[in-house]
Coordinates of N, CA and C in Angstrom, one line a residue:
M41 N 16.8 11.2 -1.7 CA 16.2 11.8 -2.1 C 14.7 11.6 -2.8
Y42 N 13.9 12.1 -3.4 CA 12.8 11.6 -4.5 C 13.4 12.3 -5.5
D43 N 13.4 10.8 -6.8 CA 12.7 10.8 -8.3 C 11.7 9.9 -8.4
A44 N 12.1 9.8 -10.0 CA 10.8 8.7 -10.5 C 11.4 6.9 -10.3
D45 N 12.2 7.3 -9.3 CA 11.8 5.6 -8.6 C 11.4 5.0 -7.9
C46 N 10.8 6.7 -7.0 CA 10.2 6.7 -5.8 C 8.4 6.0 -6.6
L47 N 7.9 6.3 -8.1 CA 6.4 6.2 -8.2 C 6.6 5.0 -8.2
E48 N 7.2 4.2 -8.6 CA 7.9 2.5 -8.3 C 7.5 2.1 -7.2
K49 N 8.0 2.7 -5.6 CA 7.6 2.3 -4.0 C 6.9 3.3 -3.9
I50 N 6.2 3.9 -4.6 CA 5.0 4.4 -3.5 C 3.5 3.7 -4.4
G51 N 3.5 2.8 -5.3 CA 2.7 2.4 -6.0 C 2.7 0.9 -6.0
A52 N 4.1 0.4 -5.4 CA 4.5 -0.9 -4.9 C 3.5 -1.4 -3.3
N53 N 4.0 0.2 -2.2 CA 3.5 0.2 -0.6 C 2.4 0.4 -0.9
V54 N 1.6 0.5 -1.5 CA -0.1 1.2 -1.9 C -0.6 0.2 -2.4
R55 N 0.2 -0.6 -2.9 CA -0.6 -2.8 -3.1 C 0.3 -3.4 -2.6
F56 N 0.2 -2.7 -1.9 CA 1.0 -3.8 -0.8 C 0.1 -3.4 0.8
L57 N -0.2 -2.2 0.4 CA -1.5 -2.0 2.0 C -2.9 -1.9 1.3
R58 N -3.1 -1.8 0.0 CA -4.0 -2.4 -0.3 C -4.8 -4.0 -0.1
T59 N -3.6 -4.1 0.1 CA -3.8 -6.1 -0.2 C -3.5 -6.6 1.7
L60 N -2.7 -5.7 2.2 CA -3.0 -6.2 3.3 C -4.9 -5.8 4.2
R61 N -5.2 -4.0 3.8 CA -6.4 -4.9 3.7 C -7.9 -5.5 3.6
K62 N -7.6 -6.2 2.4 CA -7.9 -7.2 2.0 C -8.8 -6.4 0.9
L63 N -8.6 -4.7 -0.2 CA -9.1 -4.9 -1.0 C -8.9 -5.1 -2.4
R64 N -10.5 -4.8 -3.0 CA -10.2 -5.4 -3.9 C -9.4 -3.8 -5.3
Q65 N -8.3 -4.0 -6.5 CA -8.6 -2.8 -7.2 C -9.4 -2.0 -7.7
Q66 N -9.8 -2.5 -8.0 CA -12.1 -1.9 -8.6 C -12.2 -1.4 -7.1
D67 N -12.7 -1.6 -5.9 CA -13.3 -1.1 -5.2 C -12.4 -0.3 -4.6
V68 N -11.8 0.5 -4.9 CA -10.3 1.7 -4.0 C -10.4 1.7 -5.6
A69 N -10.6 1.7 -6.7 CA -10.6 2.7 -7.5 C -11.8 3.8 -7.4
A70 N -12.8 2.9 -7.7 CA -14.7 2.8 -7.7 C -14.0 4.4 -5.9
M71 N -13.5 4.4 -5.1 CA -13.7 5.3 -3.8 C -12.7 6.3 -4.5
L72 N -12.4 6.1 -5.3 CA -11.2 7.3 -5.1 C -11.3 8.5 -7.0
G73 N -12.6 7.4 -7.5 CA -13.5 8.0 -8.3 C -12.4 8.2 -9.6
I74 N -12.0 7.2 -9.9 CA -10.8 6.2 -11.1 C -11.5 4.9 -11.5
S75 N -11.1 4.4 -12.5 CA -11.3 2.9 -13.0 C -10.1 2.1 -12.7
Q76 N -10.6 0.3 -12.3 CA -9.5 -0.1 -12.2 C -8.1 0.2 -13.0
T77 N -8.3 0.2 -13.9 CA -7.7 0.0 -14.7 C -5.6 0.8 -14.5
H78 N -6.5 2.0 -14.0 CA -6.1 4.0 -14.0 C -5.2 3.5 -12.3
L79 N -5.8 2.8 -11.7 CA -5.0 2.2 -10.4 C -3.9 1.3 -10.4
S80 N -4.5 -0.1 -11.3 CA -3.6 -0.1 -11.4 C -2.1 0.1 -12.5
N81 N -2.3 0.7 -13.2 CA -1.0 1.6 -13.6 C 0.1 2.3 -12.2
M82 N -1.3 3.0 -11.6 CA -0.4 3.5 -10.6 C 0.6 2.5 -9.9
E83 N -0.1 1.5 -9.0 CA 0.5 0.6 -8.7 C 1.6 0.2 -9.2
C84 N 2.2 0.2 -11.0 CA 3.2 -0.5 -11.6 C 3.5 1.1 -11.4
G85 N 3.8 2.0 -11.2 CA 4.7 3.3 -11.3 C 4.3 3.0 -12.3
R86 N 3.4 3.6 -13.5 CA 3.1 4.3 -14.8 C 2.9 5.7 -15.1
V87 N 1.8 5.3 -13.5 CA 0.9 6.7 -14.1 C 1.5 7.3 -11.6
Q88 N 1.6 8.8 -12.1 CA 2.2 9.6 -10.7 C 0.4 9.6 -10.4
F89 N 0.7 9.4 -8.5 CA -0.7 9.8 -7.4 C -0.7 11.6 -7.7
S90 N -2.0 11.8 -7.6 CA -1.6 13.1 -7.2 C -1.5 13.0 -5.3
L91 N -1.5 14.4 -4.9 CA -1.6 14.2 -3.5 C -3.1 14.4 -3.1
K92 N -4.0 14.4 -3.5 CA -5.4 14.8 -3.3 C -5.1 12.8 -2.9
Q93 N -5.6 12.2 -4.8 CA -5.8 10.6 -4.2 C -4.8 10.0 -3.1
L94 N -3.5 10.3 -3.0 CA -2.4 9.6 -1.7 C -3.4 10.4 -0.2
L95 N -4.2 11.2 -0.1 CA -4.4 11.2 1.4 C -6.1 10.8 1.4
R96 N -6.8 10.6 0.4 CA -8.1 9.8 -0.3 C -7.1 8.0 0.6
L97 N -5.9 7.7 0.4 CA -6.4 6.4 0.5 C -5.2 6.5 1.7
A98 N -4.7 7.3 2.6 CA -4.3 6.9 3.4 C -5.6 7.1 4.2
N99 N -7.0 8.1 4.0 CA -7.8 7.5 5.1 C -8.5 6.1 4.5
I100 N -8.3 5.4 3.3 CA -9.3 4.4 3.3 C -8.0 3.1 4.4
F101 N -6.5 3.7 3.7 CA -5.8 2.3 4.3 C -5.5 2.4 5.9
D102 N -6.5 3.7 7.1 CA -5.9 3.8 7.6 C -4.7 4.1 8.1
C103 N -3.7 4.9 7.4 CA -2.8 4.5 7.9 C -2.3 6.1 7.6
R104 N -0.6 6.1 7.5 CA 0.1 7.5 7.5 C -0.2 7.5 6.1
L105 N 0.5 8.9 5.8 CA 0.5 9.2 4.1 C 2.5 8.5 4.0
E106 N 3.3 8.9 5.0 CA 4.6 7.8 4.8 C 4.7 6.1 4.1
A107 N 3.4 5.8 4.7 CA 4.0 4.9 4.7 C 3.7 4.3 3.3
F108 N 3.0 5.4 1.8 CA 3.6 4.5 0.8 C 4.5 5.1 0.2
L109 N 5.6 6.2 1.1 CA 6.9 6.6 0.2 C 8.3 6.1 1.1
D110 N 8.0 4.8 1.5 CA 9.3 3.8 2.7 C 8.7 2.8 2.8
V111 N 9.4 1.7 1.9 CA 8.8 0.6 2.8 C 8.5 0.5 4.5
Q112 N 10.5 0.5 4.9 CA 10.0 1.0 6.1 C 9.0 1.1 7.4
K113 N 8.9 2.3 6.2 CA 7.4 2.8 7.0 C 6.4 2.1 7.1
A114 N 5.7 0.9 6.4 CA 4.7 0.4 6.0 C 5.1 -0.6 6.2
E115 N 5.9 -1.1 6.7 CA 6.7 -2.5 7.8 C 6.7 -1.8 9.4
E116 N 6.2 -0.6 9.4 CA 5.9 -0.2 11.2 C 4.6 -0.1 11.1
W117 N 3.9 0.4 10.0 CA 2.1 0.4 10.1 C 2.4 -0.9 10.4
L118 N 2.7 -1.6 9.8 CA 1.7 -3.3 9.5 C 2.2 -3.4 11.4
A119 N 3.6 -3.7 12.0 CA 3.5 -4.0 12.8 C 3.1 -3.1 14.2
A120 N 3.1 -2.2 14.0 CA 1.3 -1.0 15.3 C 0.0 -1.9 15.3
E121 N 0.2 -2.3 13.7 CA -1.1 -3.6 12.9 C -1.5 -5.1 14.1
A122 N -0.1 -4.9 14.2 CA -0.4 -6.4 15.0 C -0.4 -6.2 16.3
E123 N 0.5 -4.7 17.3 CA 0.5 -4.5 18.2 C -0.6 -4.6 18.7
T124 N -1.2 -4.3 18.3 CA -3.1 -4.2 18.3 C -3.9 -4.9 18.7
G125 N -3.4 -6.2 18.2 CA -4.4 -7.2 18.4 C -4.8 -7.5 17.8
Q126 N -5.3 -7.5 16.9 CA -5.9 -6.8 15.7 C -6.1 -7.8 14.3
E127 N -4.8 -8.1 14.4 CA -4.7 -9.4 13.1 C -5.3 -10.3 13.6
E128 N -6.2 -11.2 14.7 CA -6.4 -12.8 14.4 C -8.0 -12.1 12.9
D129 N -8.1 -10.8 13.9 CA -9.7 -10.8 12.9 C -8.9 -10.7 10.7
K130 N -7.5 -10.9 10.8 CA -7.6 -11.2 9.3 C -7.2 -11.8 8.6
L131 N -7.0 -11.7 7.1 CA -7.3 -13.0 6.5 C -6.2 -13.8 6.1
Y132 N -5.2 -12.5 7.0 CA -3.3 -12.9 6.0 C -3.2 -13.7 7.8
T133 N -1.5 -14.3 7.8 CA -1.0 -14.6 8.7 C 0.3 -13.8 9.1
K134 N 1.1 -13.7 9.9 CA 2.2 -12.9 10.1 C 3.2 -13.9 8.9
S135 N 3.2 -15.0 8.0 CA 4.0 -15.4 7.0 C 3.5 -14.6 6.1
D136 N 2.2 -14.7 5.5 CA 1.4 -14.0 4.4 C 2.4 -12.9 4.1
I137 N 2.1 -11.8 4.9 CA 2.0 -11.0 5.5 C 3.4 -10.3 5.2
E138 N 4.9 -11.3 5.6 CA 6.3 -11.2 5.3 C 6.4 -11.8 3.9
Q139 N 5.9 -12.7 3.7 CA 5.7 -12.7 1.6 C 5.3 -11.6 1.1
L140 N 4.1 -11.5 1.2 CA 4.0 -10.4 0.4 C 5.4 -8.8 0.8
L141 N 5.4 -8.6 1.9 CA 6.4 -7.8 1.9 C 7.9 -8.1 1.3
K142 N 8.2 -9.2 0.7 CA 9.5 -9.8 0.6 C 9.2 -9.5 -1.2
L143 N 7.7 -8.9 -1.9 CA 7.1 -9.7 -2.9 C 8.3 -7.3 -3.9
V144 N 7.2 -6.9 -2.4 CA 7.5 -5.8 -2.5 C 9.0 -5.2 -2.6
K145 N 9.0 -5.9 -1.9 CA 10.7 -5.5 -2.1 C 11.9 -5.7 -3.3
K146 N 11.5 -6.7 -3.8 CA 11.6 -7.3 -4.6 C 10.5 -6.6 -6.2
G147 N 10.1 -5.7 -6.2 CA 9.7 -4.8 -7.4 C 10.5 -3.7 -6.9
I148 N 10.3 -3.2 -6.0 CA 11.4 -1.9 -5.9 C 12.3 -1.8 -6.7
H149 N 13.6 -2.8 -5.7 CA 14.7 -2.6 -6.6 C 15.3 -3.0 -7.5

């Protein structure tokens, strides 16, 4: 079930998905109407996300809410993105993305 550790997982997944979208914290924070520092605290699990913020982030990142709750869902979202053929347009290679996933998983466990 969900517990306090979920905050860190959600924050890490938000950071992961934001990075994949090549968005800076200050840009996403502006879209959410919060400060960059507040978003940083949210990504580190020190501050909770509201449902409204998660819905906005899902729209910004063009993903499902489940991607914020579970690393596996974030990976599935990434795989679906790669299958659509959009990977060539991305700044990150598949190897870069795999490295990002490893870093996110390290931060969660």
